[in-house]
């Protein structure tokens, strides 16, 4: 039989270079992926040593390899049955394929040699899910969240934003209310000792800082300036808050509030 147009060495550093068809090109030619296989040899007598005679070590397996795909893969080697697949800790595309018995292991390696020598045709990889460009396109699309879920998340965020703006406005109003027309902050005393030496609540007292004597014209100017600054600041905050509320309302009504 012809090697399906492939020129393969009998082995590479003891590995059988087994071609596996993973798809077709635009021109209809087969696309092959090479899996390198050999009988497994444990580095120690305790680590899976008893399974060596029925274990095949495979390198460069397809990226979507699982126990199910490995079982389907080995079925192509004369119907060999896989018991377990142990993935390599360092290289995810390498692993140990443990067959049910020694005869099944020998059958896999024997059939692999026939494929490499051109005495048997390569067979296809039965992967799970999408392959080729479809797989990478699907992976790319998954980087974007679903439209419905994203819209719900954005609506929730805008509600929290509106509440935070209202809270901020209330705090600003509260802060302004603590300042008198002349720009002086009211001070409230806390506790004072009674005659018996026991701490007692002191009556609330408003202590107003007394400004130094100034020129009447300057004093009037300072009062006017402070009042004007407070008024402008409050008006600016109210205007921004109302503008934000109006924008959110218009976007919700027109249903044009989309993330992209």
mmCIF file of C-alpha atoms in Angstrom:
data_model
loop_
_atom_site.group_PDB
_atom_site.id
_atom_site.type_symbol
_atom_site.label_atom_id
_atom_site.label_comp_id
_atom_site.label_asym_id
_atom_site.label_seq_id
_atom_site.Cartn_x
_atom_site.Cartn_y
_atom_site.Cartn_z
ATOM 1 C CA UNK A 1 0.000 0.000 0.000
ATOM 2 C CA UNK A 2 1.055 3.608 -0.572
ATOM 3 C CA UNK A 3 2.030 5.729 2.435
ATOM 4 C CA UNK A 4 -0.711 8.239 1.550
ATOM 5 C CA UNK A 5 1.985 10.466 0.017
ATOM 6 C CA UNK A 6 3.960 10.563 3.277
ATOM 7 C CA UNK A 7 7.654 9.749 3.518
ATOM 8 C CA UNK A 8 8.291 8.604 7.059
ATOM 9 C CA UNK A 9 11.371 7.251 8.829
ATOM 10 C CA UNK A 10 10.875 3.901 10.549
ATOM 11 C CA UNK A 11 11.506 5.527 13.937
ATOM 12 C CA UNK A 12 12.784 8.726 15.528
ATOM 13 C CA UNK A 13 14.884 8.161 18.656
ATOM 14 C CA UNK A 14 12.986 4.960 19.318
ATOM 15 C CA UNK A 15 9.536 6.471 18.666
ATOM 16 C CA UNK A 16 7.197 5.419 15.856
ATOM 17 C CA UNK A 17 6.020 8.568 13.979
ATOM 18 C CA UNK A 18 2.364 7.623 13.478
ATOM 19 C CA UNK A 19 0.382 9.972 11.170
ATOM 20 C CA UNK A 20 -3.205 10.650 12.198
ATOM 21 C CA UNK A 21 -5.591 12.530 9.920
ATOM 22 C CA UNK A 22 -7.123 15.538 11.687
ATOM 23 C CA UNK A 23 -8.840 17.250 8.755
ATOM 24 C CA UNK A 24 -8.643 18.358 5.142
ATOM 25 C CA UNK A 25 -7.203 21.408 3.447
ATOM 26 C CA UNK A 26 -9.187 23.715 1.162
ATOM 27 C CA UNK A 27 -7.960 21.695 -1.813
ATOM 28 C CA UNK A 28 -9.198 18.461 -0.258
ATOM 29 C CA UNK A 29 -5.801 17.100 0.759
ATOM 30 C CA UNK A 30 -5.553 15.267 4.059
ATOM 31 C CA UNK A 31 -3.974 17.104 6.987
ATOM 32 C CA UNK A 32 -1.936 14.865 9.287
ATOM 33 C CA UNK A 33 -0.865 15.195 12.893
ATOM 34 C CA UNK A 34 2.013 13.005 14.100
ATOM 35 C CA UNK A 35 1.772 11.023 17.327
ATOM 36 C CA UNK A 36 5.064 9.501 18.502
ATOM 37 C CA UNK A 37 4.648 6.113 20.174
ATOM 38 C CA UNK A 38 6.852 3.507 21.873
ATOM 39 C CA UNK A 39 6.584 0.898 24.581
ATOM 40 C CA UNK A 40 6.686 2.567 27.988
ATOM 41 C CA UNK A 41 9.746 2.093 30.185
ATOM 42 C CA UNK A 42 9.412 3.164 33.816
ATOM 43 C CA UNK A 43 12.340 5.050 35.377
ATOM 44 C CA UNK A 44 11.898 3.187 38.674
ATOM 45 C CA UNK A 45 10.789 -0.274 39.650
ATOM 46 C CA UNK A 46 7.943 1.043 41.783
ATOM 47 C CA UNK A 47 6.308 3.523 39.406
ATOM 48 C CA UNK A 48 3.916 1.572 37.191
ATOM 49 C CA UNK A 49 6.591 -1.058 36.652
ATOM 50 C CA UNK A 50 4.106 -3.895 36.579
ATOM 51 C CA UNK A 51 2.159 -2.131 33.783
ATOM 52 C CA UNK A 52 5.116 -1.673 31.412
ATOM 53 C CA UNK A 53 4.285 -4.719 29.365
ATOM 54 C CA UNK A 54 0.837 -3.321 28.551
ATOM 55 C CA UNK A 55 1.624 0.420 28.430
ATOM 56 C CA UNK A 56 2.346 2.571 25.382
ATOM 57 C CA UNK A 57 3.932 5.979 25.853
ATOM 58 C CA UNK A 58 2.548 8.533 23.367
ATOM 59 C CA UNK A 59 3.944 12.000 22.723
ATOM 60 C CA UNK A 60 2.454 14.932 20.806
ATOM 61 C CA UNK A 61 -1.131 13.803 21.153
ATOM 62 C CA UNK A 62 -3.763 16.220 19.792
ATOM 63 C CA UNK A 63 -4.597 19.037 22.196
ATOM 64 C CA UNK A 64 -8.180 17.832 22.727
ATOM 65 C CA UNK A 65 -7.116 14.339 23.803
ATOM 66 C CA UNK A 66 -9.122 12.783 26.626
ATOM 67 C CA UNK A 67 -9.668 9.232 27.850
ATOM 68 C CA UNK A 68 -12.612 8.941 25.425
ATOM 69 C CA UNK A 69 -10.627 10.124 22.399
ATOM 70 C CA UNK A 70 -7.680 7.894 23.363
ATOM 71 C CA UNK A 71 -10.009 4.877 23.553
ATOM 72 C CA UNK A 72 -11.426 5.695 20.111
ATOM 73 C CA UNK A 73 -7.886 6.230 18.796
ATOM 74 C CA UNK A 74 -6.686 2.809 19.965
ATOM 75 C CA UNK A 75 -9.742 1.107 18.523
ATOM 76 C CA UNK A 76 -8.182 1.860 15.141
ATOM 77 C CA UNK A 77 -5.215 -0.346 16.052
ATOM 78 C CA UNK A 78 -6.975 -3.660 15.558
ATOM 79 C CA UNK A 79 -9.713 -2.949 18.111
ATOM 80 C CA UNK A 80 -7.350 -2.598 21.084
ATOM 81 C CA UNK A 81 -9.050 -1.670 24.364
ATOM 82 C CA UNK A 82 -7.681 1.028 26.681
ATOM 83 C CA UNK A 83 -7.997 0.686 30.437
ATOM 84 C CA UNK A 84 -6.481 3.983 31.594
ATOM 85 C CA UNK A 85 -4.762 7.110 30.313
ATOM 86 C CA UNK A 86 -2.208 8.892 32.541
ATOM 87 C CA UNK A 87 -1.373 12.374 31.313
ATOM 88 C CA UNK A 88 2.175 13.651 31.756
ATOM 89 C CA UNK A 89 2.501 16.234 34.540
ATOM 90 C CA UNK A 90 4.881 18.447 32.575
ATOM 91 C CA UNK A 91 3.641 18.117 28.988
ATOM 92 C CA UNK A 92 -0.135 17.874 28.553
ATOM 93 C CA UNK A 93 0.105 16.334 25.091
ATOM 94 C CA UNK A 94 2.170 13.386 26.395
ATOM 95 C CA UNK A 95 0.941 10.444 28.407
ATOM 96 C CA UNK A 96 0.829 6.731 29.148
ATOM 97 C CA UNK A 97 -1.825 4.616 27.434
ATOM 98 C CA UNK A 98 -2.452 1.514 29.557
ATOM 99 C CA UNK A 99 -4.108 -1.303 27.605
ATOM 100 C CA UNK A 100 -6.145 -4.166 29.059
ATOM 101 C CA UNK A 101 -3.356 -6.693 28.542
ATOM 102 C CA UNK A 102 0.045 -7.311 26.958
ATOM 103 C CA UNK A 103 -1.519 -8.664 23.735
ATOM 104 C CA UNK A 104 -3.437 -5.410 23.216
ATOM 105 C CA UNK A 105 -0.249 -3.387 23.764
ATOM 106 C CA UNK A 106 1.645 -5.499 21.213
ATOM 107 C CA UNK A 107 -1.242 -5.131 18.753
ATOM 108 C CA UNK A 108 -1.154 -1.323 18.990
ATOM 109 C CA UNK A 109 2.597 -1.125 18.388
ATOM 110 C CA UNK A 110 2.477 -3.710 15.591
ATOM 111 C CA UNK A 111 -0.313 -1.873 13.779
ATOM 112 C CA UNK A 112 1.506 1.458 14.269
ATOM 113 C CA UNK A 113 4.595 -0.013 12.568
ATOM 114 C CA UNK A 114 2.452 -1.048 9.597
ATOM 115 C CA UNK A 115 1.130 2.510 9.228
ATOM 116 C CA UNK A 116 4.649 3.952 9.395
ATOM 117 C CA UNK A 117 5.913 1.458 6.776
ATOM 118 C CA UNK A 118 2.967 2.152 4.479
ATOM 119 C CA UNK A 119 1.423 -1.289 4.931
ATOM 120 C CA UNK A 120 -1.725 0.209 6.468
ATOM 121 C CA UNK A 121 -3.573 3.450 5.849
ATOM 122 C CA UNK A 122 -3.575 6.195 8.518
ATOM 123 C CA UNK A 123 -6.951 6.781 10.110
ATOM 124 C CA UNK A 124 -8.661 9.904 11.406
ATOM 125 C CA UNK A 125 -8.647 11.346 14.915
ATOM 126 C CA UNK A 126 -12.105 11.311 16.470
ATOM 127 C CA UNK A 127 -11.804 14.452 18.543
ATOM 128 C CA UNK A 128 -14.440 15.990 20.772
ATOM 129 C CA UNK A 129 -16.029 19.267 19.721
ATOM 130 C CA UNK A 130 -14.730 21.600 17.008
ATOM 131 C CA UNK A 131 -11.476 21.323 15.080
ATOM 132 C CA UNK A 132 -9.297 23.556 12.946
ATOM 133 C CA UNK A 133 -10.296 27.172 12.366
ATOM 134 C CA UNK A 134 -13.782 26.541 13.802
ATOM 135 C CA UNK A 135 -12.205 25.647 17.149
ATOM 136 C CA UNK A 136 -10.176 28.867 17.316
ATOM 137 C CA UNK A 137 -13.113 30.977 16.114
ATOM 138 C CA UNK A 138 -15.294 29.514 18.861
ATOM 139 C CA UNK A 139 -12.571 30.176 21.423
ATOM 140 C CA UNK A 140 -12.323 33.787 20.222
ATOM 141 C CA UNK A 141 -16.092 34.337 20.425
ATOM 142 C CA UNK A 142 -16.130 32.966 23.968
ATOM 143 C CA UNK A 143 -13.926 35.878 25.061
ATOM 144 C CA UNK A 144 -17.014 38.126 24.683
ATOM 145 C CA UNK A 145 -19.818 37.855 27.256
ATOM 146 C CA UNK A 146 -23.391 37.139 26.180
ATOM 147 C CA UNK A 147 -25.343 40.246 25.195
ATOM 148 C CA UNK A 148 -28.254 39.624 27.593
ATOM 149 C CA UNK A 149 -26.009 38.974 30.570
ATOM 150 C CA UNK A 150 -23.857 42.004 29.823
ATOM 151 C CA UNK A 151 -26.904 44.290 29.466
ATOM 152 C CA UNK A 152 -28.227 43.105 32.825
ATOM 153 C CA UNK A 153 -24.836 43.743 34.423
ATOM 154 C CA UNK A 154 -24.634 47.251 32.949
ATOM 155 C CA UNK A 155 -28.187 48.116 34.097
ATOM 156 C CA UNK A 156 -27.351 46.984 37.620
ATOM 157 C CA UNK A 157 -24.171 49.055 37.573
ATOM 158 C CA UNK A 158 -26.048 52.168 36.439
ATOM 159 C CA UNK A 159 -28.568 51.753 39.268
ATOM 160 C CA UNK A 160 -25.732 51.580 41.790
ATOM 161 C CA UNK A 161 -24.138 54.608 40.144
ATOM 162 C CA UNK A 162 -27.384 56.646 40.410
ATOM 163 C CA UNK A 163 -27.762 55.753 44.100
ATOM 164 C CA UNK A 164 -24.141 56.721 44.770
ATOM 165 C CA UNK A 165 -24.696 60.079 43.055
ATOM 166 C CA UNK A 166 -27.766 60.762 45.182
ATOM 167 C CA UNK A 167 -25.859 59.861 48.350
ATOM 168 C CA UNK A 168 -23.001 62.137 47.327
ATOM 169 C CA UNK A 169 -25.409 65.008 46.729
ATOM 170 C CA UNK A 170 -27.005 64.541 50.166
ATOM 171 C CA UNK A 171 -23.572 64.582 51.801
ATOM 172 C CA UNK A 172 -22.652 67.797 50.014
ATOM 173 C CA UNK A 173 -25.899 69.447 51.107
ATOM 174 C CA UNK A 174 -25.331 68.291 54.671
ATOM 175 C CA UNK A 175 -21.803 69.665 54.633
ATOM 176 C CA UNK A 176 -22.993 73.027 53.317
ATOM 177 C CA UNK A 177 -25.664 73.238 56.027
ATOM 178 C CA UNK A 178 -22.950 73.085 58.675
ATOM 179 C CA UNK A 179 -21.389 76.326 57.440
ATOM 180 C CA UNK A 180 -22.912 79.706 58.272
ATOM 181 C CA UNK A 181 -23.236 82.650 55.915
ATOM 182 C CA UNK A 182 -19.878 84.021 56.968
ATOM 183 C CA UNK A 183 -18.073 80.753 56.278
ATOM 184 C CA UNK A 184 -17.502 79.767 59.929
ATOM 185 C CA UNK A 185 -18.063 76.179 61.114
ATOM 186 C CA UNK A 186 -20.187 75.611 64.244
ATOM 187 C CA UNK A 187 -18.326 73.729 67.020
ATOM 188 C CA UNK A 188 -20.219 71.528 69.500
ATOM 189 C CA UNK A 189 -18.598 70.629 72.838
ATOM 190 C CA UNK A 190 -18.696 67.019 74.027
ATOM 191 C CA UNK A 191 -18.402 66.381 77.822
ATOM 192 C CA UNK A 192 -17.346 68.326 80.873
ATOM 193 C CA UNK A 193 -16.774 67.375 84.497
ATOM 194 C CA UNK A 194 -19.488 68.008 87.054
ATOM 195 C CA UNK A 195 -18.757 69.379 90.542
ATOM 196 C CA UNK A 196 -18.540 65.811 91.849
ATOM 197 C CA UNK A 197 -15.835 64.987 89.357
ATOM 198 C CA UNK A 198 -18.089 62.636 87.374
ATOM 199 C CA UNK A 199 -18.207 63.057 83.642
ATOM 200 C CA UNK A 200 -21.571 64.456 82.619
ATOM 201 C CA UNK A 201 -23.166 65.421 79.356
ATOM 202 C CA UNK A 202 -22.705 69.092 78.690
ATOM 203 C CA UNK A 203 -25.526 71.085 77.176
ATOM 204 C CA UNK A 204 -25.083 71.688 73.512
ATOM 205 C CA UNK A 205 -23.376 74.952 72.917
ATOM 206 C CA UNK A 206 -22.809 76.680 69.643
ATOM 207 C CA UNK A 207 -19.468 78.399 69.684
ATOM 208 C CA UNK A 208 -18.983 80.671 66.775
ATOM 209 C CA UNK A 209 -15.482 81.749 65.868
ATOM 210 C CA UNK A 210 -15.248 85.488 66.096
ATOM 211 C CA UNK A 211 -13.571 87.100 63.133
ATOM 212 C CA UNK A 212 -11.041 89.832 63.609
ATOM 213 C CA UNK A 213 -12.159 93.359 63.015
ATOM 214 C CA UNK A 214 -11.885 94.214 59.366
ATOM 215 C CA UNK A 215 -12.587 97.074 57.132
ATOM 216 C CA UNK A 216 -16.407 97.176 56.604
ATOM 217 C CA UNK A 217 -15.996 97.197 52.834
ATOM 218 C CA UNK A 218 -13.679 94.178 52.890
ATOM 219 C CA UNK A 219 -15.941 92.330 55.334
ATOM 220 C CA UNK A 220 -18.949 92.763 53.082
ATOM 221 C CA UNK A 221 -16.905 91.638 50.091
ATOM 222 C CA UNK A 222 -15.729 88.459 51.871
ATOM 223 C CA UNK A 223 -19.279 87.580 52.914
ATOM 224 C CA UNK A 224 -20.529 88.075 49.382
ATOM 225 C CA UNK A 225 -17.646 86.053 47.923
ATOM 226 C CA UNK A 226 -18.238 83.101 50.266
ATOM 227 C CA UNK A 227 -21.969 83.057 49.624
ATOM 228 C CA UNK A 228 -21.399 83.296 45.892
ATOM 229 C CA UNK A 229 -18.886 80.445 45.878
ATOM 230 C CA UNK A 230 -21.211 78.182 47.875
ATOM 231 C CA UNK A 231 -24.114 79.050 45.625
ATOM 232 C CA UNK A 232 -22.124 78.350 42.449
ATOM 233 C CA UNK A 233 -20.819 75.061 43.829
ATOM 234 C CA UNK A 234 -24.299 73.844 44.781
ATOM 235 C CA UNK A 235 -25.769 74.912 41.458
ATOM 236 C CA UNK A 236 -22.984 73.140 39.586
ATOM 237 C CA UNK A 237 -23.506 69.894 41.535
ATOM 238 C CA UNK A 238 -27.271 70.002 41.038
ATOM 239 C CA UNK A 239 -26.884 70.696 37.326
ATOM 240 C CA UNK A 240 -24.473 67.776 36.827
ATOM 241 C CA UNK A 241 -26.687 65.416 38.813
ATOM 242 C CA UNK A 242 -29.794 66.339 36.821
ATOM 243 C CA UNK A 243 -27.900 66.001 33.528
ATOM 244 C CA UNK A 244 -26.737 62.495 34.500
ATOM 245 C CA UNK A 245 -30.270 61.495 35.488
ATOM 246 C CA UNK A 246 -31.658 62.794 32.200
ATOM 247 C CA UNK A 247 -29.040 60.951 30.135
ATOM 248 C CA UNK A 248 -29.756 57.651 31.885
ATOM 249 C CA UNK A 249 -33.509 58.138 31.443
ATOM 250 C CA UNK A 250 -33.178 58.918 27.713
ATOM 251 C CA UNK A 251 -30.887 55.953 27.092
ATOM 252 C CA UNK A 252 -33.236 53.541 28.867
ATOM 253 C CA UNK A 253 -36.298 54.841 27.015
ATOM 254 C CA UNK A 254 -34.687 54.696 23.587
ATOM 255 C CA UNK A 255 -33.144 51.259 24.320
ATOM 256 C CA UNK A 256 -29.913 52.512 22.816
ATOM 257 C CA UNK A 257 -27.918 51.772 25.957
ATOM 258 C CA UNK A 258 -25.875 48.848 24.584
ATOM 259 C CA UNK A 259 -22.357 47.760 25.651
ATOM 260 C CA UNK A 260 -21.116 47.578 22.038
#
